[in-house]
Each structure stands twice: as C-alpha cells, then as structure tokens.
Amino acid sequence: MFSAPPSVMTSPKGSRAQKLKLPTLTRKGTLEVPSPTEKDWSKDDEEDWVFKGPDQEQDSLPQPYRMINKLVNFLFDHSWEIIEERDASRKAELSRIQPTIYPPLLESKLNKMPNCMAISQDYVFIGGTKGFSIYNLYNAKRIYVWEKLKVDVTYIWATDLGSEILIASVDEMGIIRLFYFYKDGLYLIKAINEVDDTSKQTTCIKMEISEGGDFAAFLLQGAGDIWLDVYKLPKESWLKEVEHPQLTINPKKKVRQLQLNTLDPVTADNLEMDINISFRGDVKLSLPVYIMKIKPPKPVVGTTFKSPLEVFAKIEDCCGLGSGQNHFIKDSQWERQAAIFNATFRKYLDGEWEEELLSMAAFHFLLPSCIIAMPVEVKSPPGVACVIGVHWTGSHNFFLYSLNRTLKDKVDPEGVWPCAAPIVVSQLSCCCSYLVLACEDGVLTLWDLAKGQNMYPEGPVKSQMKCVVLCTDASLQLVAATGTQRPTLSVLVERPVKHLDEAICAVAPVQALPGMVLIFSSNGSVHLMDVAKPQIVCAFAPPRSYHLAVPWKPVFVVSLHHPCFLLRGDHPDEIGSASQAEDIPNSIFYFNFEAYPLLEQISRNCTIPQANVLDDTTFPQVLPLEERCENFFQKRFRKLVKNKVKEQEYWTRLRRYSSLLQRENLNK
C-alpha cells in the first residue's frame, strides 16, 4: 500500500486530489434499487442527470455544526410555511365575498364601564359602578341614575308588566334587589337575600322571572349548600300601592325628588330628560311571597325497603315517578356492578381524575300544557306560568314542580321527565312554546309545549321546530324537526381549524327578524345570519377607535319587542392600570335593523304584528278560554257566511244561465 510522505499530508496546498476537483454527474431524485430483470430497467435519459461543478459539492459538517444547520433549516422551513399560510389566507380573504358592514346608529358615551344591560319597553337599564342607570332607547339619553351601593352591579334584568317594569339587579356580593318602575317613580321592593350578619350571607348565582312577572326564582349558595328559592310576586298589589301612595307612605318622611347634586356624575349640561324620575324610597310595597325551596336531588343509594310493596306504598299519586329515588336495589348490587365496571374499563380509568363539579341548576317557568301532568285540582289562568322545570348538574331528570302551593306544602315534584344521559343544557323559547333539553351524549329532546296547550285542536297536530345549536367545537348546527318525521341536521358554520379567532362564542336569536340570529366571534366580529338559506346577510361593527375588550364574552342585549340590539364597545386605551379605570371612555352602540337599507324591507316583512300574534294558533296561551271560544265561533260564522255568499252567487248565475237559454229558444 502506498503511503504518502508526511510533508504531503501537512502541506497547506493540499493533495493533488484536492487540487484537481473534477465535475461529476449526479442523478436527480432519490436512488432506487433496480429490479432484478433487465427489461424493467428504466432507460437513462439525459434529463435525469444534472451536471454539477466541483465547487457545488457539499461536504458533511462535523458536530455540533451539523445540528445547528438542521435547526436553522427547520426554522427557515417553518417560517416559510407560516408565510405561505398567511399569504393563502390573505388571498382567500380577498376572494371571499365580504358582507356589508353597518356602523351603529347611535352612540351613548359613558365615563364608567358598564357590566350588563337590559331592555324593556322604551328604556335601557345599564348596570355598572355602585348601581344602574336608565336610558331612553331611542335617543340614548340618560334620564336617571341610581347609585347607592358600595359595590358594582354585575347582572340586571327587566321584565315588562304592562304599564310597569320589574327590575332585578345582582351586585358583586350576590345580593338581589327588586325594583318597581312605574311612570315617573322608581321603587325599591326588597333586597331578597341581604342579611345583617355577613357570615350568614348567601350568594345569588342565577335568577329567572316568569313571562308576565308573576313568579321569580333565585338560585342561592351559602354555607356549602345550594338551593332554589321560588317567590310569587304580588304585581296587582304593587300597582294599587303606587297609584294610591297615601295608603302606604310614611307621613313623617318626605319623598326625595331628583336632585342634580346627588346624582354624580350627572350634570345639568348632559342631563336631558324626557321625564322627571324620582326615587320613592319612602313608599313601601308588598313583599314577594316565599312559596317553595327546592334542593338538589339526593344521590341514588342502596334501598332501605324490605319488600317491593313498601316501594309502591312510598309513591303517592304518581308524584316523583321516574326520579329513581324509590327502588329495590341493594348496596351490594351497586358495589358488585361498580366492581365489574372498574375491572372492565380499568385501562381507561387509570390515571384519570376529574374534579367534582359544583351542583348547579337550570330552571324555566312553563305555561299550562297537556303534556305536563298536574293534579286535577290545580287551576291556572291562561298565560300565567303554572310549573317550574328544574334540572341539576349530573342529573338525568327534568323535574316539574307546581307553582300552586304554599310554603307549608311538601316540596315534591309533580312530574319527572327522565333522560338517557345527564342533562347539560336546556333552553326555553322566548314565546314559551318550545323547550330543548341537550344531554351529555349529544342527544337533543325537543318539546312543543304550544301544541299541548290546546286541549281540543281543530285538526291534526303538526309540530314544526328549528333549533340552532352551538357545539363545544365552535361549530353551528341547525336541527329541524317536523311532526313524527326523522329530524334533519345541517351545518351552518364549520368548526374553525386554521383560524381559531373566528370561533363562535355567542349566538342570539333576533325576535324582530324570525329565522335570523346574531353570531359573535372571538375576533370581535358580529354577523347576522339567515339560518334558512343559510348565509350571512350583513355584519355590524363599532367605529375603528373602539373594539371588544373581551370578544369571547361580549356584553350585548337584543330587544324582544324592538328591531334593535345594543353592544358595548371599549376604547383601546382601556388596557392599562386599574387606577385609571374611571377615566377610560366606554360606549354603548345602538344598532337598528330598520335603519339599514338592506334590512329595512326584511324587517318590515318579518316583524309579527300584535294583531297577528293574538290570532295565531302558535300563541294560544295569550288568550283566555272565553276569547278563544269567541274567536272559534267567529271563524265558523265567517266560514258559513262565505259559503252562503257562494251559494247565492251560484243560484244567481244559474238563473242568468236559464234566462239566456229561454231567450235563445224563443229566438229560434
């Protein structure tokens, strides 16, 4: 073997092989092992080879430079992928048909951040620092401020009682306060759960007021327990007491009228009032009547009964049947079944631990219906809630409790609707005609309560319902059910995969535009969608100088009786120190569907007049029995008159035809 002299190995000029680098031919692509048969060999083509100069040859780098080179190449490749993705997204955004974006019609500037809003009649109620304010819905002018608290109002409700408005507010301490707003007076009814001993203070988690304001329910929590308190509201007494205040007013005290110096920060310059509202704190109104306390159902445990006869003896009048509380399963059977389950699914259960969820409740006030089993002696006037439906966290059952009871009566459910899986979400339509129960396994149960309100329907019952469902993956689905036919499921908005900022965070129906919903996305965009087509009709956005500070939890309210909605807009400078919170400009933006050319005609065609509501069979609960009978006879009478007119026209035409035949015969 030839060995090169040491001088050659260490020469700075290198060896002859290093000096004479000849060009090489390199084949394109990856090398493949040829097949064993020659006929399958590919014919070499000149294009399959590339001519490389000697300077283009790359020597492998030593460590750690080879690893650094891989990291740098990976960063460049990943950056290039991001650039290409953004470029493709930009091109897709430009090619996408952009909906028409409408600005707000009015803007109400606030010097304090609003936490919640509610609309009733022609007024807007905004809860915020130390109380709430009342605004005119049409001109966005503030007409009164009630700020007498040490904490902020976090939730506010307003219910239309006819000529009056019932207001309910919940502050940061969880204390509920009921107000009565009538003409030019604001009255404090009661602080429901306020106590002198703070250690016994309870917190309101959720509340609900029935349609018409006859009942109210409050979900309270305290001392490690949770329960539901139900009250009956004496609204007829309230109206008499405010119309004749001398019957209840304390003559030793004077009514405090509206003073500009006591309503800071309202000043004479910005206070443009349509009416002169005063807080009538000295007028005492009748208190709500406490009728029921509902506790979460007890966990199902082993039976204490010794025979099946004892189980049936426990059930009285079928009340509570289906709750699972009265059974004949022993503890040993439960333990044996749990052991079998754990042994079978051990590999799926090992290492998993779920935090025990706090028991919560969802509840709804329901109108009289044939599908709700109630005692025979229970009589409820039409249009007034007679039942409260409740389901608790982790429970399969939807409990029905009669509202026709007193505090002395035993609190047992009059009916139970069991489901195959735990109920996670429930929703009652605004007209109280439809109820949806969504279970943990993805099954939806749709109830048509309006059809069940008519004991003697004129024809075959044909229920038809469409339900918009926002899923946990941020996709929007439409469920349509008609009678006994199989329901159909269609996708309105796909689940966002690449652009997570387009995920839907809230959906709200628009009562003034039936079949349309407002969609709020995480990026702060607001779209109006027609679910029947489906397509985006238009979009709404505040001015550029404002944005949604918490876009995944927007603060908005949609009016039930007016074609409008309100949206809170926050100034970009809001992100800063908390000490400057009072100097942060905030605004409430007013969007009116009838003010935009594209929606003006749609709104006029879709809005349901009050006269049609009263004549429509979809809303039979608003009419008492006498009026429904009168409408029935009127329809029958009109039908008979119409038939009588047709009969007279028939005989008249027949006489004319006979006379013409006679004339022709005479002429012949």
XYZ file of C-alpha atoms in Angstrom:
668
model
C 0.000 0.000 0.000
C 1.325 3.390 -0.991
C 1.829 5.750 1.879
C 2.150 9.437 1.246
C 5.066 11.281 2.826
C 4.228 13.377 5.885
C 5.089 16.560 4.034
C 2.296 15.945 1.582
C -0.276 15.325 4.329
C 0.529 18.529 6.110
C 1.045 20.719 3.075
C -1.204 23.786 3.114
C -1.698 23.487 -0.622
C -3.351 20.086 -0.145
C -3.046 16.889 -2.140
C -3.404 16.505 -5.844
C -6.856 15.047 -5.404
C -7.893 18.158 -3.516
C -6.448 20.440 -6.171
C -7.977 18.630 -9.142
C -11.735 18.544 -8.421
C -13.376 17.121 -11.491
C -17.014 17.781 -12.430
C -19.439 14.999 -11.572
C -22.780 13.783 -12.847
C -25.436 13.384 -10.168
C -28.788 11.798 -10.761
C -31.905 13.695 -9.828
C -34.133 12.415 -7.092
C -33.528 9.583 -4.700
C -31.620 6.448 -5.637
C -33.642 3.279 -6.060
C -32.675 -0.365 -6.124
C -33.162 -1.625 -9.723
C -35.397 -4.566 -10.387
C -33.675 -7.970 -10.991
C -34.938 -8.212 -14.588
C -33.263 -6.084 -17.212
C -36.431 -5.402 -19.132
C -37.803 -3.433 -16.191
C -34.834 -1.143 -16.082
C -35.621 2.433 -16.877
C -33.909 3.885 -19.883
C -31.450 6.536 -18.848
C -32.337 9.907 -20.128
C -30.080 12.910 -20.225
C -32.683 14.907 -18.317
C -32.402 12.512 -15.363
C -28.860 13.651 -14.743
C -27.605 17.018 -13.676
C -24.120 18.388 -14.213
C -22.567 19.760 -11.017
C -19.335 21.693 -10.785
C -16.738 20.745 -8.229
C -17.466 23.866 -6.153
C -21.105 22.791 -5.750
C -20.262 19.655 -3.852
C -21.154 19.867 -0.143
C -19.082 18.237 2.486
C -20.834 16.968 5.615
C -20.342 19.254 8.585
C -18.975 17.949 11.847
C -20.901 18.180 15.096
C -22.199 20.426 16.579
C -22.405 22.452 13.364
C -24.483 19.779 11.659
C -27.117 20.038 14.402
C -27.071 23.834 14.212
C -27.511 23.613 10.466
C -30.556 21.370 10.888
C -32.120 23.764 13.390
C -31.536 26.749 11.134
C -33.016 24.910 8.155
C -36.011 23.880 10.269
C -36.608 27.484 11.333
C -36.401 28.673 7.755
C -38.784 25.946 6.551
C -41.255 26.602 9.363
C -41.127 30.346 8.739
C -41.736 29.785 5.061
C -44.755 27.608 5.829
C -46.198 30.376 8.003
C -45.597 32.912 5.237
C -47.311 30.700 2.687
C -50.244 30.073 5.038
C -50.716 33.775 5.686
C -50.467 34.537 2.005
C -53.050 31.889 1.193
C -55.294 33.208 3.963
C -54.964 36.736 2.630
C -55.829 35.611 -0.894
C -58.805 33.605 0.410
C -59.969 36.603 2.420
C -59.770 38.823 -0.655
C -61.596 36.282 -2.793
C -64.296 35.766 -0.144
C -67.443 37.798 -0.597
C -67.344 40.308 2.231
C -70.709 41.142 3.812
C -71.897 44.688 4.100
C -70.693 46.170 7.386
C -73.067 48.613 9.075
C -71.962 51.151 11.692
C -74.044 51.887 14.795
C -76.958 54.262 14.515
C -76.381 55.916 17.906
C -73.608 56.035 20.462
C -74.016 56.629 24.159
C -70.696 57.616 25.743
C -70.090 56.530 29.324
C -67.376 57.538 31.752
C -67.691 54.235 33.646
C -67.535 50.706 32.323
C -70.987 49.074 32.015
C -71.174 45.476 33.213
C -74.618 44.445 31.970
C -77.649 45.689 30.058
C -81.379 45.030 29.771
C -84.174 46.402 27.566
C -87.841 46.757 28.460
C -90.451 48.894 26.745
C -88.695 52.113 25.671
C -85.942 52.051 28.287
C -82.428 50.649 28.595
C -81.106 49.655 32.013
C -77.312 49.573 32.350
C -75.672 48.125 35.444
C -72.270 49.406 36.489
C -70.417 51.109 39.297
C -72.418 51.346 42.535
C -75.783 50.932 40.840
C -77.521 51.243 37.484
C -78.682 53.897 35.041
C -81.843 54.316 32.962
C -81.556 55.486 29.345
C -84.017 56.344 26.621
C -83.929 53.626 23.955
C -84.481 55.961 21.002
C -82.166 58.898 21.678
C -79.628 57.169 24.001
C -80.067 59.917 26.622
C -79.628 59.153 30.293
C -82.721 60.009 32.311
C -81.902 58.678 35.775
C -79.049 57.220 37.857
C -79.421 55.064 40.960
C -76.025 54.744 42.661
C -76.441 53.850 46.313
C -74.264 50.735 46.602
C -70.676 50.240 47.666
C -70.094 47.565 45.025
C -70.855 47.198 41.320
C -73.929 45.687 39.712
C -72.919 42.641 37.668
C -76.291 41.424 36.322
C -79.569 43.164 35.608
C -82.975 42.005 34.336
C -86.033 43.984 33.245
C -89.478 42.424 32.769
C -92.426 44.166 31.129
C -95.537 44.079 33.345
C -97.712 46.147 31.027
C -97.571 49.770 32.085
C -94.895 48.959 34.702
C -91.430 47.395 34.631
C -89.944 44.979 37.160
C -86.166 45.417 37.559
C -83.882 42.888 39.257
C -80.200 43.577 39.911
C -77.415 41.434 41.378
C -74.275 43.070 42.755
C -70.762 41.721 43.286
C -71.727 40.364 46.707
C -74.502 38.273 45.133
C -77.339 40.308 46.697
C -80.569 40.553 44.689
C -82.662 43.728 44.708
C -86.101 44.069 43.155
C -87.249 47.466 41.833
C -90.605 48.630 40.536
C -90.592 51.276 37.784
C -93.942 52.958 37.188
C -94.406 56.192 35.222
C -92.051 58.704 36.898
C -91.308 56.733 40.071
C -88.680 54.123 40.961
C -89.482 51.978 43.994
C -87.291 49.533 45.900
C -89.322 46.423 46.714
C -86.842 44.318 48.667
C -83.279 43.062 48.879
C -84.083 39.351 48.709
C -81.065 37.779 50.417
C -79.496 40.672 52.317
C -78.771 39.937 55.987
C -77.135 41.879 58.808
C -74.725 39.066 59.721
C -72.216 38.818 56.877
C -71.202 35.315 57.970
C -74.701 34.143 57.029
C -74.778 35.997 53.723
C -75.925 33.912 50.731
C -74.924 34.499 47.122
C -77.231 34.540 44.116
C -75.786 32.522 41.241
C -78.702 32.673 38.827
C -82.238 34.018 38.651
C -85.273 33.820 36.405
C -88.537 35.765 36.175
C -91.605 34.252 34.555
C -93.221 35.759 31.488
C -95.551 38.459 32.781
C -93.756 38.766 36.120
C -95.982 36.508 38.242
C -93.150 34.399 39.707
C -89.416 34.665 40.343
C -86.796 32.038 41.193
C -83.330 32.589 42.657
C -80.512 30.019 42.798
C -78.694 30.698 46.078
C -75.482 29.358 47.561
C -74.212 29.555 51.125
C -72.550 27.505 53.892
C -71.601 24.805 51.390
C -75.201 24.250 50.224
C -77.109 25.279 47.128
C -80.865 25.557 46.656
C -83.579 27.250 44.621
C -85.981 29.759 46.208
C -89.259 30.446 44.410
C -91.411 33.532 45.086
C -94.825 34.692 43.967
C -94.854 38.359 43.003
C -97.927 40.444 44.029
C -97.838 42.715 40.987
C -101.544 43.624 41.279
C -100.941 44.942 44.793
C -97.925 46.918 43.628
C -99.974 48.770 41.033
C -102.601 49.758 43.605
C -99.970 50.833 46.110
C -98.129 53.140 43.698
C -101.334 54.643 42.327
C -102.509 55.413 45.884
C -99.272 56.007 47.791
C -101.042 57.674 50.707
C -102.146 54.246 51.858
C -98.604 53.016 52.422
C -96.412 56.077 52.674
C -94.893 57.166 55.963
C -96.102 60.768 56.561
C -93.133 61.566 58.793
C -90.758 61.323 55.864
C -90.683 63.342 52.690
C -90.225 61.874 49.263
C -86.831 62.775 47.855
C -87.145 64.260 44.408
C -84.461 64.103 41.748
C -81.602 66.438 42.682
C -78.714 67.106 40.312
C -76.156 67.439 43.080
C -76.986 63.957 44.474
C -76.627 62.098 41.192
C -72.967 62.429 40.469
C -71.651 62.327 37.716
C -74.849 63.661 36.102
C -74.664 67.391 35.478
C -77.081 69.950 34.199
C -75.242 70.032 30.857
C -75.535 66.347 29.941
C -78.828 65.558 31.697
C -81.511 65.757 29.024
C -84.541 64.021 30.464
C -87.793 63.139 28.787
C -89.471 62.501 32.137
C -88.728 63.577 35.691
C -88.000 60.346 37.559
C -87.814 60.293 41.343
C -86.735 57.557 43.711
C -89.662 56.869 46.048
C -87.756 55.251 48.868
C -90.412 56.015 51.477
C -93.184 54.096 49.714
C -93.312 50.532 50.979
C -94.598 47.912 48.559
C -95.887 44.453 49.337
C -93.126 41.879 49.665
C -92.814 38.818 47.415
C -94.431 35.673 48.845
C -91.998 32.822 49.538
C -93.680 29.611 48.309
C -91.030 26.947 47.801
C -87.438 25.849 48.474
C -86.061 23.239 46.070
C -82.928 21.322 46.961
C -80.769 19.146 44.680
C -81.926 15.516 44.456
C -80.278 13.098 46.842
C -77.763 10.681 45.302
C -79.219 7.290 44.452
C -78.010 4.795 47.056
C -78.974 1.321 48.168
C -82.563 0.756 49.159
C -83.817 0.609 52.737
C -87.075 -1.097 51.777
C -87.601 -4.714 52.731
C -90.163 -5.603 50.075
C -91.434 -4.261 46.723
C -94.752 -3.430 48.370
C -93.024 -0.814 50.514
C -91.618 0.779 47.361
C -95.067 1.141 45.786
C -96.510 2.367 49.067
C -93.953 5.187 49.067
C -95.223 6.526 45.740
C -98.332 8.664 46.203
C -100.411 9.844 43.259
C -97.512 9.036 40.904
C -95.723 12.204 42.068
C -91.995 11.906 41.524
C -92.354 8.731 39.485
C -89.208 8.273 37.408
C -86.783 10.100 39.693
C -85.031 6.867 40.665
C -85.259 7.570 44.387
C -87.735 4.783 45.181
C -86.236 1.472 44.042
C -85.409 -2.003 45.314
C -81.673 -2.179 44.506
C -79.430 -3.036 47.441
C -75.994 -1.633 48.252
C -74.344 -4.964 47.496
C -75.743 -4.890 43.981
C -74.419 -1.364 43.432
C -70.978 -2.364 44.704
C -70.905 -5.507 42.566
C -71.879 -3.555 39.464
C -69.238 -0.880 40.190
C -66.546 -3.544 40.634
C -67.430 -5.147 37.289
C -67.336 -1.772 35.572
C -63.980 -0.790 37.062
C -62.434 -4.146 36.174
C -63.681 -3.965 32.591
C -62.579 -0.396 31.890
C -59.553 -0.170 34.177
C -57.156 0.777 31.383
C -59.336 3.763 30.529
C -59.867 4.809 34.148
C -56.286 4.541 35.434
C -54.618 7.912 35.813
C -57.834 9.856 35.201
C -59.183 12.166 37.839
C -61.971 14.633 37.387
C -62.717 17.390 39.816
C -66.176 17.085 41.310
C -68.321 19.808 39.798
C -70.368 22.117 41.984
C -74.024 21.269 41.699
C -75.784 23.896 39.581
C -79.325 24.178 38.310
C -81.104 25.425 35.217
C -84.787 26.260 35.566
C -87.637 27.561 33.424
C -91.196 28.718 34.052
C -93.642 26.752 31.887
C -97.191 27.603 30.844
C -100.129 25.194 31.207
C -99.925 22.275 28.791
C -101.466 18.835 28.356
C -98.047 17.161 28.315
C -97.339 18.431 31.840
C -99.041 16.178 34.362
C -100.604 18.291 37.110
C -103.119 17.483 39.835
C -106.759 17.873 38.816
C -107.469 20.492 41.481
C -104.720 22.792 40.151
C -106.260 25.577 38.086
C -104.048 28.211 36.461
C -105.239 31.209 34.453
C -104.179 31.214 30.797
C -100.927 32.952 30.039
C -99.635 32.527 33.598
C -96.866 30.084 34.477
C -98.069 27.060 36.439
C -94.910 24.922 36.608
C -91.197 25.445 37.123
C -88.933 22.905 35.435
C -85.534 22.231 37.042
C -82.546 20.050 36.183
C -79.353 19.792 38.243
C -75.732 19.148 37.275
C -75.121 15.465 36.544
C -78.827 14.600 36.782
C -80.732 12.648 34.122
C -84.083 14.041 35.231
C -86.041 17.182 34.433
C -88.223 17.837 37.493
C -91.568 19.635 37.286
C -92.871 21.485 40.374
C -96.307 23.046 40.595
C -96.386 26.753 41.479
C -99.824 26.451 43.049
C -98.573 25.790 46.579
C -97.598 27.460 49.829
C -94.519 27.228 51.994
C -96.255 24.703 54.279
C -96.784 22.206 51.455
C -94.353 19.351 50.969
C -91.882 20.040 48.160
C -92.112 17.018 45.873
C -92.035 17.115 42.085
C -95.394 16.600 40.394
C -93.675 15.176 37.344
C -90.320 13.870 36.133
C -89.003 13.678 32.575
C -86.114 11.182 32.682
C -83.408 11.218 30.004
C -80.886 8.557 28.987
C -77.894 10.767 29.858
C -77.233 13.725 32.183
C -78.807 16.974 31.010
C -76.168 19.634 30.382
C -78.094 22.448 28.663
C -81.744 23.470 28.418
C -83.374 26.370 26.628
C -86.913 27.760 26.537
C -88.041 29.831 23.568
C -88.996 33.462 24.093
C -92.678 32.701 23.411
C -92.557 29.839 25.979
C -93.812 27.452 23.277
C -90.734 25.244 22.778
C -88.329 23.565 25.173
C -84.998 21.924 24.299
C -83.072 19.521 26.532
C -79.482 18.712 25.469
C -77.869 15.683 27.104
C -74.256 14.757 27.702
C -74.297 12.119 24.940
C -75.202 14.723 22.298
C -78.912 13.837 22.112
C -81.406 16.723 21.871
C -85.020 16.404 23.022
C -87.406 18.954 21.520
C -90.739 19.642 23.227
C -93.597 21.502 21.536
C -95.444 22.975 24.512
C -97.719 25.212 22.429
C -99.477 22.304 20.719
C -100.063 20.725 24.073
C -101.825 23.844 25.330
C -104.865 23.253 23.132
C -106.979 20.521 24.672
C -109.211 20.218 21.596
C -107.248 21.063 18.411
C -109.237 21.809 15.273
C -107.139 19.498 13.105
C -104.219 17.095 13.275
C -101.325 18.376 15.341
C -98.340 19.145 13.129
C -95.413 20.307 15.193
C -92.597 22.042 13.366
C -89.476 23.394 15.001
C -85.971 24.535 14.111
C -83.238 24.775 16.707
C -79.824 26.436 16.305
C -77.182 24.613 18.349
C -73.711 25.961 19.233
C -71.474 22.940 19.840
C -68.410 22.683 22.038
C -66.129 22.631 18.966
C -67.454 26.124 17.989
C -69.444 24.749 15.043
C -73.026 25.917 14.482
C -75.671 23.301 13.661
C -79.322 23.528 12.637
C -81.728 20.846 13.854
C -85.112 20.752 12.089
C -87.954 18.540 13.304
C -91.397 18.197 11.710
C -94.092 16.066 13.298
C -93.110 12.420 13.565
C -90.583 12.600 10.742
C -86.910 11.978 11.302
C -85.137 15.224 12.286
C -82.566 16.670 9.923
C -79.183 18.080 10.878
C -77.293 20.620 8.784
C -74.088 22.563 9.392
C -74.440 26.334 9.381
C -70.840 27.212 10.293
C -67.954 24.742 10.152
C -65.570 24.253 13.040
C -62.594 26.613 12.597
C -59.386 24.648 12.023
C -56.729 27.134 10.965
C -58.259 30.439 12.030
C -59.182 29.919 15.667
C -60.013 33.607 16.109
C -63.130 33.006 14.004
C -64.577 30.626 16.586
C -68.155 31.449 17.568
C -68.520 32.425 21.220
C -72.185 33.522 21.399
C -75.388 33.224 19.372
C -78.574 35.231 19.955
C -81.930 34.971 18.128
C -83.492 38.131 16.716
C -87.200 38.216 17.521
C -87.854 41.068 15.085
C -86.341 39.015 12.241
C -87.676 35.437 12.519
C -85.233 32.875 11.199
C -82.184 35.063 11.780
C -79.544 35.006 14.507
C -76.678 37.245 15.604
C -73.300 35.490 15.665
C -70.498 36.847 17.859
C -66.979 35.577 17.069
C -63.817 35.564 19.143
C -62.182 38.132 16.868
C -64.877 40.671 17.805
C -66.934 40.426 14.600
C -70.744 40.414 14.693
C -72.700 38.868 11.813
C -76.390 38.463 11.040
C -77.163 35.035 9.568
C -80.269 33.742 7.839
C -80.415 30.126 9.023
C -82.935 29.075 6.374
C -80.631 29.667 3.387
C -78.063 29.642 5.202
C -75.968 32.709 4.511
C -74.508 35.795 6.169
C -76.769 38.755 5.486
C -74.573 41.550 6.860
C -72.175 42.484 9.648
C -72.114 45.103 12.393
C -69.078 46.833 13.840
C -68.367 49.770 16.150
C -66.110 52.603 14.956
C -62.436 51.827 14.418
C -61.438 53.635 17.593
C -63.369 51.061 19.660
C -63.148 47.308 19.993
C -64.448 44.497 22.195
C -62.097 44.153 25.163
C -63.340 40.620 25.906
C -64.524 39.396 22.491
C -65.120 35.829 23.707
C -67.626 37.229 26.239
C -69.320 40.207 24.570
C -71.677 42.463 26.516
C -74.826 42.883 24.418
C -78.613 42.730 24.611
C -81.180 42.046 21.878
C -84.615 43.603 22.249
C -87.596 41.234 22.266
C -90.082 43.825 21.003
C -87.952 46.292 19.028
C -85.830 45.627 15.900
C -82.548 46.591 17.551
C -79.673 45.419 19.728
C -77.069 47.136 21.911
C -73.357 46.349 22.033
C -70.694 47.577 24.448
C -67.558 48.988 22.869
C -64.311 49.561 24.757
C -61.591 52.044 23.934
C -58.136 50.581 23.090
C -56.610 52.622 25.932
C -58.630 50.513 28.362
C -55.699 48.114 28.672
C -53.775 49.851 31.397
C -53.627 50.421 35.100
C -56.723 49.884 37.212
C -56.282 53.287 38.849
C -57.315 54.975 35.615
C -60.477 52.903 35.243
C -62.771 55.896 35.781
C -61.045 57.853 33.019
C -61.489 55.098 30.432
C -64.012 56.028 27.721
C -66.651 53.370 27.077
C -69.650 53.462 24.808
C -72.906 51.627 24.184
C -73.636 51.329 20.462
C -77.217 51.172 19.189
C -77.944 49.157 16.022
C -81.424 49.396 14.474
C -82.252 46.825 11.796
C -84.819 49.099 10.152
C -82.264 51.906 9.710
C -80.163 49.998 7.148
C -81.314 49.715 3.518
C -80.566 46.000 3.228
C -82.523 45.103 6.370
C -85.312 47.656 6.197
C -87.509 45.627 3.862
C -86.661 42.356 5.612
C -87.574 43.788 8.985
C -90.900 45.124 7.779
C -91.835 41.835 6.157
C -90.737 39.647 9.082
C -91.976 41.629 12.057
C -95.076 39.961 13.555
C -97.831 42.485 14.322
C -99.564 42.242 17.678
C -102.900 41.529 15.987
C -101.451 38.508 14.227
C -99.967 37.280 17.483
C -103.397 37.227 19.078
C -104.991 35.399 16.136
C -102.151 32.961 15.540
C -102.623 29.449 16.912
C -98.926 29.434 17.765
C -99.666 31.749 20.695
C -102.865 30.332 22.232
C -101.593 30.942 25.742
C -102.174 34.702 25.489
C -105.967 34.317 25.151
C -108.334 33.203 27.889
C -110.828 30.442 27.227
C -113.770 32.802 26.608
C -111.938 34.743 23.916
C -110.702 31.555 22.266
C -114.297 30.270 22.106
C -115.445 33.603 20.714
C -112.736 33.509 18.036
C -113.749 29.958 17.184
C -117.409 30.942 16.678
C -116.397 33.998 14.681
C -114.311 31.866 12.353
C -117.183 29.421 11.940
C -119.597 32.272 11.313
C -117.317 33.827 8.688
C -116.989 30.442 7.031
C -120.770 29.965 6.957
C -121.310 33.480 5.620
C -118.674 32.854 2.963
C -120.364 29.610 1.956
C -123.757 31.345 1.957
C -122.417 34.051 -0.356
C -121.007 31.428 -2.679
C -124.351 29.631 -2.666
C -126.204 32.824 -3.555
C -123.750 33.548 -6.348
C -124.275 30.023 -7.649
C -128.071 30.365 -7.789
C -127.819 33.829 -9.327
C -125.556 32.543 -12.111
C -127.864 29.563 -12.623
C -130.894 31.849 -13.022
C -128.986 34.020 -15.520
C -127.985 30.956 -17.496
C -131.577 29.664 -17.542
C -132.909 33.013 -18.741
C -130.336 33.076 -21.555
C -131.388 29.592 -22.668
C -135.030 30.635 -22.699
C -134.256 33.706 -24.822
C -132.312 31.622 -27.310
C -135.196 29.141 -27.601
C -137.673 31.981 -28.212
C -135.449 33.478 -30.902
C -135.233 30.138 -32.646
